[in-house]
């Protein structure tokens, strides 16, 4: 049998299709791998973009929220402060004057009815021809001596004169006399200060008097009157700081029978001197010839009393000071 040996040329032709098939297969795989890669890259880019966007948004929005919260907190705090203090955001202090007083441009309170330097209106100063401001008019009558004097409540002299009347004053501190302590003081228009029960009796007697049932100071017990439309009245004031405060009652009155007979004196209690009271005298028209001056204790019938004068001529004069000490029962002055 004869053998047929292929020629080299035939081998080349037969092998070429195999080479082409391999190349074609390889060309088909190239685009499949590119799509997967592109999708992966797109996902990575999207994820990175989202993270960047989230970071940017957080950087902008979060501070704005914090600022809003801080502003809200500041506003709340300011409102809270505004409810608990009289100081405004401009550090301006509100001044409130007591009844009967007028606020000046310098933020002080004055009584234009009795203030020599603010008589009738703020800023009006009486000339040297006058000695006082009475009912808002410059006058030659005696002046009120107590600084920051407050008229006792209930005595309105713009309507009528005050005669044989009492009123109660509640103090910011206690007063003690004969070991009796209270902050409710009854004041009589007849020259008397009572720590207990009081009286409107105008007919003075020797001491002790059964008309008064508690510790009583008779600065000048007589038939006194507060004249209508004048600066006459009974004033009071508390000065100093605890425990050294001073409580003063100032009587500026006239006699019932004559509005030009002046009775002007003070009754003074020192916080650091328990059971002691002082009486200081300015103008006493008749020198005490028709009045009772002294103090008495809780039981008027048999209780202790210290008498200075009873219807005694020239019993007191200008600048006289009497000190009654109920600890020892001694009067000095």
CSV table of C-alpha atoms in Angstrom, one decimal:
chain,number,residue,atom,x,y,z
A,1,UNK,CA,0.0,0.0,0.0
A,2,UNK,CA,1.1,3.4,-0.8
A,3,UNK,CA,1.4,6.1,1.9
A,4,UNK,CA,0.3,9.7,1.2
A,5,UNK,CA,2.4,12.4,3.0
A,6,UNK,CA,0.8,15.8,3.2
A,7,UNK,CA,2.7,18.6,1.8
A,8,UNK,CA,3.9,21.5,4.0
A,9,UNK,CA,1.5,23.8,2.3
A,10,UNK,CA,-1.5,21.8,3.2
A,11,UNK,CA,-0.5,21.8,6.9
A,12,UNK,CA,-0.4,25.5,6.8
A,13,UNK,CA,-3.9,25.8,5.4
A,14,UNK,CA,-5.4,23.3,7.8
A,15,UNK,CA,-3.8,24.9,10.9
A,16,UNK,CA,-4.9,28.5,10.1
A,17,UNK,CA,-8.6,27.9,11.0
A,18,UNK,CA,-7.6,26.7,14.4
A,19,UNK,CA,-5.5,29.8,15.0
A,20,UNK,CA,-8.5,32.0,13.9
A,21,UNK,CA,-10.9,30.2,16.2
A,22,UNK,CA,-8.6,30.7,19.2
A,23,UNK,CA,-8.3,34.5,18.4
A,24,UNK,CA,-12.0,34.9,17.9
A,25,UNK,CA,-12.7,33.3,21.3
A,26,UNK,CA,-10.2,35.6,22.9
A,27,UNK,CA,-11.8,38.7,21.3
A,28,UNK,CA,-15.2,37.7,22.7
A,29,UNK,CA,-13.9,37.5,26.4
A,30,UNK,CA,-12.4,41.0,26.4
A,31,UNK,CA,-15.7,43.0,26.4
A,32,UNK,CA,-17.2,40.8,29.1
A,33,UNK,CA,-14.3,41.5,31.5
A,34,UNK,CA,-14.5,45.3,30.8
A,35,UNK,CA,-18.2,45.6,31.7
A,36,UNK,CA,-17.7,44.0,35.1
A,37,UNK,CA,-14.8,46.2,35.8
A,38,UNK,CA,-16.7,49.3,34.8
A,39,UNK,CA,-19.6,48.3,37.1
A,40,UNK,CA,-17.2,47.8,40.0
A,41,UNK,CA,-15.5,51.1,39.4
A,42,UNK,CA,-18.9,52.9,39.1
A,43,UNK,CA,-20.1,51.4,42.4
A,44,UNK,CA,-16.9,52.4,44.1
A,45,UNK,CA,-17.2,56.0,42.8
A,46,UNK,CA,-20.8,56.2,43.8
A,47,UNK,CA,-20.0,55.0,47.3
A,48,UNK,CA,-17.1,57.5,47.7
A,49,UNK,CA,-19.3,60.3,46.3
A,50,UNK,CA,-22.1,59.4,48.8
A,51,UNK,CA,-19.6,59.5,51.7
A,52,UNK,CA,-18.2,62.8,50.5
A,53,UNK,CA,-21.7,64.3,50.1
A,54,UNK,CA,-22.7,63.1,53.6
A,55,UNK,CA,-19.6,64.6,55.1
A,56,UNK,CA,-20.2,68.0,53.4
A,57,UNK,CA,-23.9,68.0,54.5
A,58,UNK,CA,-22.9,67.2,58.1
A,59,UNK,CA,-20.3,69.9,58.1
A,60,UNK,CA,-22.9,72.5,57.0
A,61,UNK,CA,-26.0,71.4,58.8
A,62,UNK,CA,-24.6,70.3,62.1
A,63,UNK,CA,-23.1,73.7,63.0
A,64,UNK,CA,-26.3,75.4,62.0
A,65,UNK,CA,-28.2,73.2,64.3
A,66,UNK,CA,-25.8,73.8,67.1
A,67,UNK,CA,-26.0,77.5,66.6
A,68,UNK,CA,-29.8,77.3,66.7
A,69,UNK,CA,-29.7,75.4,69.9
A,70,UNK,CA,-27.2,77.8,71.5
A,71,UNK,CA,-29.3,80.7,70.5
A,72,UNK,CA,-32.4,79.0,71.9
A,73,UNK,CA,-30.5,78.4,75.2
A,74,UNK,CA,-29.3,82.0,75.4
A,75,UNK,CA,-32.8,83.3,74.8
A,76,UNK,CA,-34.2,81.1,77.5
A,77,UNK,CA,-31.5,82.1,80.0
A,78,UNK,CA,-32.1,85.8,79.2
A,79,UNK,CA,-35.8,85.4,79.7
A,80,UNK,CA,-35.2,83.6,83.0
A,81,UNK,CA,-32.9,86.4,84.2
A,82,UNK,CA,-35.5,88.9,83.2
A,83,UNK,CA,-38.1,87.3,85.5
A,84,UNK,CA,-35.9,87.3,88.6
A,85,UNK,CA,-34.1,90.6,88.6
A,86,UNK,CA,-34.8,94.3,88.1
A,87,UNK,CA,-31.6,94.8,86.0
A,88,UNK,CA,-32.1,95.0,82.3
A,89,UNK,CA,-29.7,93.9,79.6
A,90,UNK,CA,-28.4,97.5,79.5
A,91,UNK,CA,-27.5,97.2,83.3
A,92,UNK,CA,-30.1,99.8,84.2
A,93,UNK,CA,-31.5,99.5,87.7
A,94,UNK,CA,-35.2,100.2,88.3
A,95,UNK,CA,-35.8,102.5,91.3
A,96,UNK,CA,-39.2,102.4,93.0
A,97,UNK,CA,-40.0,105.1,95.5
A,98,UNK,CA,-42.1,104.7,98.6
A,99,UNK,CA,-45.6,106.1,98.6
A,100,UNK,CA,-45.5,109.9,98.9
A,101,UNK,CA,-42.0,110.1,97.3
A,102,UNK,CA,-41.0,111.3,93.8
A,103,UNK,CA,-38.1,109.9,91.7
A,104,UNK,CA,-35.5,112.5,90.7
A,105,UNK,CA,-33.3,112.4,87.6
A,106,UNK,CA,-30.4,111.2,89.8
A,107,UNK,CA,-32.5,108.1,90.8
A,108,UNK,CA,-33.1,109.3,94.4
A,109,UNK,CA,-36.5,109.5,96.1
A,110,UNK,CA,-37.6,112.8,97.7
A,111,UNK,CA,-40.8,114.0,99.4
A,112,UNK,CA,-41.7,117.2,97.7
A,113,UNK,CA,-44.1,118.1,100.5
A,114,UNK,CA,-41.3,118.5,103.0
A,115,UNK,CA,-37.9,118.5,101.1
A,116,UNK,CA,-36.3,121.9,101.4
A,117,UNK,CA,-34.3,121.3,98.2
A,118,UNK,CA,-37.2,119.9,96.3
A,119,UNK,CA,-40.1,121.8,97.6
A,120,UNK,CA,-43.3,121.4,95.6
A,121,UNK,CA,-41.5,120.1,92.6
A,122,UNK,CA,-38.2,118.3,92.0
A,123,UNK,CA,-35.3,120.7,91.9
A,124,UNK,CA,-37.0,123.7,93.5
A,125,UNK,CA,-34.8,125.0,96.4
A,126,UNK,CA,-36.3,127.3,99.1
A,127,UNK,CA,-34.4,130.5,99.6
A,128,UNK,CA,-32.5,131.3,102.8
A,129,UNK,CA,-35.5,133.3,104.0
A,130,UNK,CA,-37.3,130.1,104.8
A,131,UNK,CA,-36.6,127.3,107.3
A,132,UNK,CA,-38.6,124.4,105.8
A,133,UNK,CA,-40.8,123.1,103.1
A,134,UNK,CA,-44.4,122.6,104.4
A,135,UNK,CA,-47.0,121.0,102.3
A,136,UNK,CA,-44.9,121.7,99.2
A,137,UNK,CA,-44.5,125.4,100.0
A,138,UNK,CA,-41.5,127.1,101.4
A,139,UNK,CA,-42.2,128.0,105.0
A,140,UNK,CA,-40.8,129.5,108.2
A,141,UNK,CA,-42.2,126.6,110.2
A,142,UNK,CA,-39.9,123.9,111.7
A,143,UNK,CA,-38.4,121.4,109.3
A,144,UNK,CA,-38.7,117.6,109.4
A,145,UNK,CA,-35.3,116.3,110.7
A,146,UNK,CA,-35.5,112.6,109.9
A,147,UNK,CA,-33.6,111.7,106.7
A,148,UNK,CA,-35.8,109.6,104.3
A,149,UNK,CA,-38.8,110.2,106.6
A,150,UNK,CA,-41.8,108.1,105.6
A,151,UNK,CA,-45.3,109.3,106.7
A,152,UNK,CA,-47.1,106.7,108.8
A,153,UNK,CA,-50.1,105.2,106.9
A,154,UNK,CA,-53.6,106.3,107.4
A,155,UNK,CA,-53.0,110.0,108.3
A,156,UNK,CA,-54.2,111.9,105.3
A,157,UNK,CA,-54.0,115.6,106.1
A,158,UNK,CA,-55.0,116.8,102.7
A,159,UNK,CA,-58.6,116.1,103.7
A,160,UNK,CA,-58.9,116.9,107.4
A,161,UNK,CA,-56.7,117.6,110.4
A,162,UNK,CA,-55.8,114.5,112.4
A,163,UNK,CA,-56.9,114.5,116.0
A,164,UNK,CA,-57.1,111.6,118.6
A,165,UNK,CA,-56.3,108.9,116.1
A,166,UNK,CA,-54.0,105.8,116.0
A,167,UNK,CA,-52.4,103.9,113.2
A,168,UNK,CA,-50.3,100.7,112.9
A,169,UNK,CA,-46.8,100.6,111.4
A,170,UNK,CA,-45.3,97.2,110.5
A,171,UNK,CA,-41.5,97.3,110.8
A,172,UNK,CA,-38.9,95.2,109.0
A,173,UNK,CA,-37.3,94.3,112.4
A,174,UNK,CA,-38.4,93.7,116.0
A,175,UNK,CA,-38.4,96.2,118.8
A,176,UNK,CA,-38.0,95.1,122.5
A,177,UNK,CA,-39.1,97.1,125.6
A,178,UNK,CA,-39.7,95.6,129.0
A,179,UNK,CA,-38.7,92.3,127.4
A,180,UNK,CA,-41.8,92.5,125.1
A,181,UNK,CA,-40.9,92.1,121.5
A,182,UNK,CA,-42.9,93.0,118.4
A,183,UNK,CA,-42.6,94.5,114.9
A,184,UNK,CA,-46.2,95.9,114.9
A,185,UNK,CA,-46.1,99.4,116.5
A,186,UNK,CA,-49.2,101.5,117.2
A,187,UNK,CA,-48.7,105.2,116.9
A,188,UNK,CA,-51.1,107.8,118.6
A,189,UNK,CA,-51.5,111.3,117.3
A,190,UNK,CA,-51.3,112.4,121.0
A,191,UNK,CA,-47.5,111.8,121.1
A,192,UNK,CA,-47.5,108.1,122.1
A,193,UNK,CA,-45.8,104.9,120.7
A,194,UNK,CA,-47.3,101.6,121.9
A,195,UNK,CA,-45.9,98.1,121.5
A,196,UNK,CA,-49.1,96.6,122.8
A,197,UNK,CA,-52.7,97.9,123.1
A,198,UNK,CA,-52.9,101.6,122.7
A,199,UNK,CA,-55.4,104.4,123.3
A,200,UNK,CA,-56.6,107.6,121.7
A,201,UNK,CA,-57.1,109.3,125.0
A,202,UNK,CA,-56.1,113.0,124.9
A,203,UNK,CA,-56.3,113.7,128.6
A,204,UNK,CA,-52.9,112.9,130.0
A,205,UNK,CA,-52.3,111.5,133.5
A,206,UNK,CA,-49.5,110.5,135.8
A,207,UNK,CA,-47.9,107.1,135.2
A,208,UNK,CA,-48.7,104.3,135.1
A,209,UNK,CA,-51.9,104.8,133.1
A,210,UNK,CA,-54.7,102.2,132.9
A,211,UNK,CA,-55.6,103.5,129.4
A,212,UNK,CA,-52.6,101.7,127.9
A,213,UNK,CA,-52.2,97.9,128.2
A,214,UNK,CA,-48.7,97.2,127.0
A,215,UNK,CA,-45.2,98.7,126.9
A,216,UNK,CA,-45.7,102.3,126.0
A,217,UNK,CA,-43.5,105.3,125.3
A,218,UNK,CA,-45.0,108.7,126.1
A,219,UNK,CA,-42.8,111.0,124.1
A,220,UNK,CA,-45.2,113.8,124.9
A,221,UNK,CA,-48.7,112.7,125.8
A,222,UNK,CA,-51.0,115.7,125.4
A,223,UNK,CA,-53.9,116.8,123.3
A,224,UNK,CA,-51.9,117.1,120.1
A,225,UNK,CA,-53.2,117.5,116.5
A,226,UNK,CA,-51.8,117.2,113.0
A,227,UNK,CA,-52.8,120.3,111.1
A,228,UNK,CA,-54.4,120.0,107.7
A,229,UNK,CA,-52.4,120.9,104.5
A,230,UNK,CA,-49.0,121.2,106.2
A,231,UNK,CA,-46.0,118.9,106.5
A,232,UNK,CA,-47.1,118.1,110.0
A,233,UNK,CA,-47.6,114.3,110.6
A,234,UNK,CA,-45.9,111.4,112.3
A,235,UNK,CA,-43.0,110.0,110.3
A,236,UNK,CA,-40.8,106.9,110.7
A,237,UNK,CA,-37.7,105.4,109.2
A,238,UNK,CA,-35.2,102.6,109.6
A,239,UNK,CA,-31.5,103.2,108.9
A,240,UNK,CA,-28.3,101.2,109.1
A,241,UNK,CA,-27.8,97.5,108.7
A,242,UNK,CA,-28.5,94.5,111.0
A,243,UNK,CA,-27.7,94.1,113.8
A,244,UNK,CA,-27.2,97.9,114.3
A,245,UNK,CA,-30.4,99.3,112.7
A,246,UNK,CA,-32.0,102.4,114.2
A,247,UNK,CA,-35.8,102.8,114.1
A,248,UNK,CA,-37.0,106.4,114.5
A,249,UNK,CA,-40.5,107.9,114.9
A,250,UNK,CA,-40.7,111.6,114.4
A,251,UNK,CA,-43.7,113.5,115.7
A,252,UNK,CA,-44.2,116.9,114.1
A,253,UNK,CA,-47.5,118.2,115.4
A,254,UNK,CA,-49.2,121.2,117.0
A,255,UNK,CA,-51.5,121.7,120.0
A,256,UNK,CA,-55.2,121.2,119.6
A,257,UNK,CA,-55.9,124.7,120.8
A,258,UNK,CA,-53.3,126.3,118.5
A,259,UNK,CA,-51.8,125.2,115.2
A,260,UNK,CA,-48.8,127.4,115.7
A,261,UNK,CA,-47.7,125.8,119.0
A,262,UNK,CA,-45.2,123.2,117.7
A,263,UNK,CA,-44.4,119.9,119.3
A,264,UNK,CA,-41.5,118.3,117.4
A,265,UNK,CA,-39.6,115.3,118.8
A,266,UNK,CA,-38.3,111.8,118.0
A,267,UNK,CA,-38.6,108.4,119.7
A,268,UNK,CA,-35.6,106.2,118.9
A,269,UNK,CA,-35.0,102.4,119.2
A,270,UNK,CA,-31.5,100.9,118.6
A,271,UNK,CA,-31.5,97.3,117.5
A,272,UNK,CA,-28.3,96.6,119.4
A,273,UNK,CA,-29.7,98.1,122.7
A,274,UNK,CA,-32.6,95.9,123.7
A,275,UNK,CA,-35.1,97.3,126.3
A,276,UNK,CA,-33.8,100.8,125.8
A,277,UNK,CA,-35.5,103.8,124.2
A,278,UNK,CA,-34.5,107.4,123.6
A,279,UNK,CA,-36.5,110.6,123.2
A,280,UNK,CA,-34.9,113.6,121.5
A,281,UNK,CA,-36.6,117.0,121.5
A,282,UNK,CA,-36.6,119.8,118.9
A,283,UNK,CA,-39.4,122.4,119.4
A,284,UNK,CA,-41.6,122.2,122.4
A,285,UNK,CA,-43.8,125.4,122.5
A,286,UNK,CA,-44.6,125.3,126.3
A,287,UNK,CA,-41.6,123.3,127.4
A,288,UNK,CA,-43.8,120.3,128.5
A,289,UNK,CA,-46.1,122.2,130.9
A,290,UNK,CA,-49.2,120.3,129.8
A,291,UNK,CA,-47.9,116.8,128.9
A,292,UNK,CA,-46.7,113.5,130.3
A,293,UNK,CA,-43.2,112.3,129.4
A,294,UNK,CA,-42.1,108.7,130.4
A,295,UNK,CA,-42.6,105.0,129.8
A,296,UNK,CA,-44.5,102.2,131.4
A,297,UNK,CA,-44.4,98.4,131.2
A,298,UNK,CA,-46.9,95.6,130.3
A,299,UNK,CA,-49.1,95.8,133.3
A,300,UNK,CA,-50.3,99.4,133.7
A,301,UNK,CA,-52.0,98.8,137.0
A,302,UNK,CA,-48.9,97.6,138.9
A,303,UNK,CA,-46.2,97.4,136.3
A,304,UNK,CA,-43.0,99.3,136.2
A,305,UNK,CA,-42.9,102.8,134.9
A,306,UNK,CA,-40.3,105.6,134.6
A,307,UNK,CA,-41.6,109.1,134.7
A,308,UNK,CA,-39.7,112.2,133.6
A,309,UNK,CA,-42.4,114.8,133.9
A,310,UNK,CA,-46.1,115.3,134.4
A,311,UNK,CA,-47.4,118.8,133.6
A,312,UNK,CA,-44.0,120.2,134.5
A,313,UNK,CA,-42.9,123.6,133.2
A,314,UNK,CA,-39.7,123.5,131.1
A,315,UNK,CA,-39.5,119.8,131.5
A,316,UNK,CA,-37.7,119.6,128.1
A,317,UNK,CA,-36.0,122.1,125.8
A,318,UNK,CA,-34.4,122.2,122.4
A,319,UNK,CA,-31.8,119.4,122.0
A,320,UNK,CA,-32.8,117.5,125.1
A,321,UNK,CA,-32.1,113.8,125.0
A,322,UNK,CA,-33.8,111.4,127.5
A,323,UNK,CA,-32.7,107.7,127.7
A,324,UNK,CA,-35.0,105.2,129.4
A,325,UNK,CA,-33.3,101.8,130.2
A,326,UNK,CA,-35.9,99.2,131.3
A,327,UNK,CA,-33.1,96.7,132.0
A,328,UNK,CA,-32.0,98.8,135.0
A,329,UNK,CA,-35.1,101.1,135.5
A,330,UNK,CA,-32.8,104.2,135.1
A,331,UNK,CA,-33.5,107.4,133.3
A,332,UNK,CA,-30.6,109.5,132.0
A,333,UNK,CA,-30.6,112.9,130.4
